[in-house]
Tab-separated table of C-alpha atoms in Angstrom:
chain	number	residue	atom	x	y	z
F	26	ALA	CA	-6.870	67.687	29.101
F	27	ARG	CA	-7.944	64.067	29.515
F	28	ILE	CA	-11.009	64.620	31.670
F	29	GLY	CA	-14.226	62.636	31.973
F	30	GLU	CA	-17.355	63.885	33.738
F	31	VAL	CA	-20.494	61.843	34.356
F	32	THR	CA	-23.787	62.386	36.126
F	33	ARG	CA	-25.871	59.296	36.836
F	34	LYS	CA	-29.295	59.685	38.425
F	35	THR	CA	-31.698	56.855	39.179
F	36	LYS	CA	-34.450	56.206	41.700
F	37	GLU	CA	-31.762	54.706	43.939
F	38	THR	CA	-28.822	57.106	43.586
F	39	ASP	CA	-27.676	60.525	42.393
F	40	VAL	CA	-23.994	60.369	41.446
F	41	LYS	CA	-21.597	62.944	39.978
F	42	VAL	CA	-18.080	61.801	39.046
F	43	SER	CA	-15.122	63.405	37.321
F	44	ILE	CA	-11.599	62.186	36.683
F	45	ASN	CA	-8.553	63.976	35.293
F	46	LEU	CA	-5.963	61.437	34.147
F	47	ASP	CA	-3.242	64.114	34.164
F	48	GLY	CA	-3.929	65.366	37.661
F	49	THR	CA	-1.852	65.565	40.815
F	50	GLY	CA	-3.607	63.063	43.073
F	51	ILE	CA	-6.354	65.231	44.539
F	52	CYS	CA	-9.479	63.419	45.722
F	53	ARG	CA	-12.720	65.059	46.741
F	54	SER	CA	-15.338	62.483	47.613
F	55	ASN	CA	-18.485	62.396	49.653
F	56	THR	CA	-20.266	59.114	49.069
F	57	GLY	CA	-21.844	58.501	52.455
F	58	ILE	CA	-19.688	55.354	52.664
F	59	PRO	CA	-16.537	56.263	54.651
F	60	PHE	CA	-14.481	53.209	53.674
F	61	LEU	CA	-15.269	53.739	49.976
F	62	ASP	CA	-14.177	57.383	50.296
F	63	HIS	CA	-10.900	56.068	51.720
F	64	MET	CA	-10.455	53.711	48.733
F	65	LEU	CA	-11.272	56.424	46.175
F	66	ASP	CA	-8.542	58.487	47.822
F	67	GLN	CA	-6.120	55.604	47.162
F	68	ILE	CA	-7.032	55.642	43.449
F	69	ALA	CA	-6.388	59.379	43.217
F	70	SER	CA	-3.277	59.505	45.384
F	71	HIS	CA	-1.432	56.533	43.915
F	72	GLY	CA	-2.638	57.016	40.333
F	73	LEU	CA	-1.950	60.767	40.377
F	74	PHE	CA	-5.476	61.307	39.089
F	75	ASP	CA	-7.778	64.091	40.239
F	76	VAL	CA	-10.994	62.368	41.291
F	77	ASN	CA	-14.240	64.003	42.359
F	78	VAL	CA	-17.153	61.863	43.526
F	79	MET	CA	-20.350	63.198	45.045
F	80	ALA	CA	-23.097	60.668	45.713
F	81	LYS	CA	-26.432	60.419	47.456
F	82	GLY	CA	-27.966	56.987	47.639
F	83	ASP	CA	-30.395	54.715	49.434
F	84	LEU	CA	-27.945	53.915	52.210
F	85	HIS	CA	-30.869	53.252	54.547
F	86	ILE	CA	-31.214	49.982	52.596
F	87	ASP	CA	-27.514	49.193	52.251
F	88	ASP	CA	-24.392	50.383	50.386
F	89	HIS	CA	-24.909	48.170	47.328
F	90	HIS	CA	-26.602	50.578	44.899
F	91	THR	CA	-24.362	53.535	45.784
F	92	ASN	CA	-21.178	51.459	45.524
F	93	GLU	CA	-22.306	50.084	42.156
F	94	ASP	CA	-23.427	53.364	40.607
F	95	ILE	CA	-20.260	55.191	41.661
F	96	ALA	CA	-18.192	52.503	39.939
F	97	LEU	CA	-20.387	52.569	36.820
F	98	ALA	CA	-20.029	56.349	36.615
F	99	LEU	CA	-16.291	56.235	37.290
F	100	GLY	CA	-15.826	53.672	34.515
F	101	THR	CA	-17.793	55.845	32.088
F	102	ALA	CA	-15.759	58.922	33.078
F	103	LEU	CA	-12.565	56.939	32.511
F	104	LEU	CA	-13.844	55.884	29.085
F	105	GLN	CA	-14.481	59.545	28.215
F	106	ALA	CA	-11.109	60.706	29.497
F	107	LEU	CA	-9.224	58.078	27.472
F	108	GLY	CA	-10.821	59.190	24.197
F	109	ASP	CA	-9.296	57.349	21.229
F	110	ARG	CA	-6.417	56.115	23.457
F	111	LYS	CA	-3.750	57.343	21.049
F	112	GLY	CA	-0.246	57.137	22.448
F	113	ILE	CA	-1.064	55.487	25.765
F	114	SER	CA	0.884	52.536	27.132
F	115	ARG	CA	-2.391	50.554	27.323
F	116	PHE	CA	-1.112	47.829	29.669
F	117	GLY	CA	-0.350	48.220	33.361
F	118	ASP	CA	0.624	45.978	36.229
F	119	PHE	CA	1.594	46.527	39.816
F	120	THR	CA	2.015	44.490	42.978
F	121	ALA	CA	1.310	46.467	46.130
F	122	PRO	CA	2.201	45.438	49.677
F	123	LEU	CA	0.537	46.722	52.816
F	124	ASP	CA	2.157	45.097	55.814
F	125	GLU	CA	1.316	41.376	55.526
F	126	ALA	CA	-0.992	41.867	52.525
F	127	LEU	CA	0.219	41.623	48.928
F	128	VAL	CA	-2.066	42.124	45.913
F	129	HIS	CA	-1.212	41.911	42.211
F	130	VAL	CA	-3.202	43.818	39.579
F	131	VAL	CA	-2.797	43.579	35.795
F	132	LEU	CA	-4.967	45.532	33.374
F	133	ASP	CA	-5.407	46.201	29.684
F	134	LEU	CA	-7.304	49.221	28.368
F	135	SER	CA	-8.434	47.008	25.539
F	136	GLY	CA	-12.046	48.064	25.079
F	137	ARG	CA	-13.067	44.549	26.142
F	138	PRO	CA	-14.666	44.315	29.596
F	139	PHE	CA	-13.476	41.352	31.647
F	140	LEU	CA	-12.769	40.855	35.340
F	141	ALA	CA	-10.803	38.018	36.906
F	142	TYR	CA	-11.059	38.429	40.665
F	143	ASP	CA	-9.228	36.117	43.046
F	144	MET	CA	-9.399	37.769	46.461
F	145	ASP	CA	-10.061	35.855	49.659
F	146	ILE	CA	-11.108	38.518	52.178
F	147	PRO	CA	-11.390	36.908	55.615
F	148	THR	CA	-14.122	39.078	57.166
F	149	GLU	CA	-17.590	40.039	55.928
F	150	ARG	CA	-17.134	43.709	56.805
F	151	VAL	CA	-14.504	46.404	57.258
F	152	GLY	CA	-16.204	48.902	59.520
F	153	THR	CA	-19.686	49.058	57.999
F	154	TYR	CA	-18.490	48.219	54.455
F	155	ASP	CA	-19.534	44.829	53.073
F	156	THR	CA	-16.367	43.258	51.655
F	157	GLN	CA	-18.392	41.558	48.878
F	158	LEU	CA	-18.794	45.039	47.412
F	159	VAL	CA	-15.109	45.186	46.436
F	160	GLU	CA	-15.628	42.676	43.623
F	161	HIS	CA	-18.880	44.369	42.643
F	162	PHE	CA	-17.138	47.765	42.475
F	163	PHE	CA	-14.501	46.495	40.060
F	164	GLN	CA	-16.999	44.505	37.978
F	165	SER	CA	-19.118	47.617	37.524
F	166	LEU	CA	-16.090	49.746	36.645
F	167	VAL	CA	-14.885	47.150	34.126
F	168	ASN	CA	-18.311	46.953	32.492
F	169	THR	CA	-18.465	50.653	31.620
F	170	SER	CA	-14.776	51.394	31.000
F	171	GLY	CA	-14.148	48.444	28.692
F	172	MET	CA	-11.140	47.314	30.693
F	173	THR	CA	-9.658	43.848	31.098
F	174	LEU	CA	-8.708	43.573	34.776
F	175	HIS	CA	-7.057	40.794	36.760
F	176	ILE	CA	-6.845	41.087	40.561
F	177	ARG	CA	-5.148	38.461	42.686
F	178	LYS	CA	-4.365	38.357	46.391
F	179	LEU	CA	-0.940	36.826	46.950
F	180	SER	CA	-1.018	37.049	50.747
F	181	GLY	CA	-2.796	38.782	53.594
F	182	LYS	CA	-4.803	38.226	56.769
F	183	ASN	CA	-6.166	41.678	57.591
F	184	SER	CA	-9.196	42.601	55.487
F	185	HIS	CA	-8.515	46.344	55.556
F	186	HIS	CA	-4.919	45.794	54.441
F	187	ILE	CA	-5.954	43.413	51.648
F	188	ILE	CA	-8.561	45.756	50.181
F	189	GLU	CA	-6.370	48.839	50.474
F	190	ALA	CA	-3.452	47.035	48.802
F	191	CYS	CA	-5.873	46.084	46.018
F	192	PHE	CA	-6.929	49.686	45.382
F	193	LYS	CA	-3.329	50.921	45.551
F	194	ALA	CA	-2.179	48.295	43.065
F	195	PHE	CA	-5.104	49.136	40.785
F	196	ALA	CA	-4.243	52.836	40.908
F	197	ARG	CA	-0.589	52.279	40.039
F	198	ALA	CA	-1.428	49.820	37.253
F	199	LEU	CA	-3.956	52.266	35.790
F	200	ARG	CA	-1.410	55.071	36.013
F	201	LYS	CA	1.053	52.983	33.980
F	202	ALA	CA	-1.571	52.088	31.391
F	203	THR	CA	-2.812	55.658	30.883
F	204	GLU	CA	0.638	57.260	30.660
F	205	TYR	CA	1.970	58.228	27.253
F	206	ASP	CA	4.528	56.025	25.532
F	207	GLU	CA	6.868	58.441	23.709
F	208	ARG	CA	8.083	55.749	21.314
F	209	ARG	CA	4.523	55.238	20.104
F	210	MET	CA	4.452	58.833	18.814
F	211	GLY	CA	0.709	59.217	19.253
F	212	SER	CA	-0.326	56.005	17.518
F	213	ILE	CA	-3.032	53.699	18.838
F	214	PRO	CA	-1.460	50.809	20.798
F	215	SER	CA	-3.128	48.006	18.867
F	216	SER	CA	-2.190	45.952	15.817
F	217	LYS	CA	-5.815	46.493	14.712
F	218	GLY	CA	-5.301	50.263	14.660
F	219	VAL	CA	-8.290	50.872	16.912
F	220	LEU	CA	-9.207	50.437	20.577
F	221	SER	CA	-12.891	50.825	21.315
F	222	ARG	CA	-15.876	49.208	22.949
F	223	ALA	CA	-17.338	48.346	19.509
């Protein structure tokens, strides 16, 4: 089974994350940040991953540290679950609509962390969630997973719709990238013969 499990404990947060890349879309999350729980559910549901996230953080300050450490742990769990990446498709892309919003995500499980983020979110908050934390979530996830990730808003006026379309597109792109390519017959999808963070 392609499963990654990570515990991350600091003075600011206590985070436990697991991901099963060959799951059925089950999400169990309790982060203390309701909107983030909703977005983690999008990753699980649309990626068909089983995702478990339990987090306690210094939310009396703000959501920043908890949001960041969940993403760092999730990226590390993804890195574990991918292993040597033999046989995977490696690349994924998806464009997800949600009413007036349309977001395009392209990713490469290359071992090289890079984020290109072009998302104009019109409001500072959705509920209590600071919309600046969307970029920070994906930057943190990219840093630990070793993923190249491009996110671009094509249209949208409603902040909730834009962010949710982003997470849905990310989930579907990641699902494509982590699925097995039968023609590859278990080989590593790189002309170098290796995909790693090194």
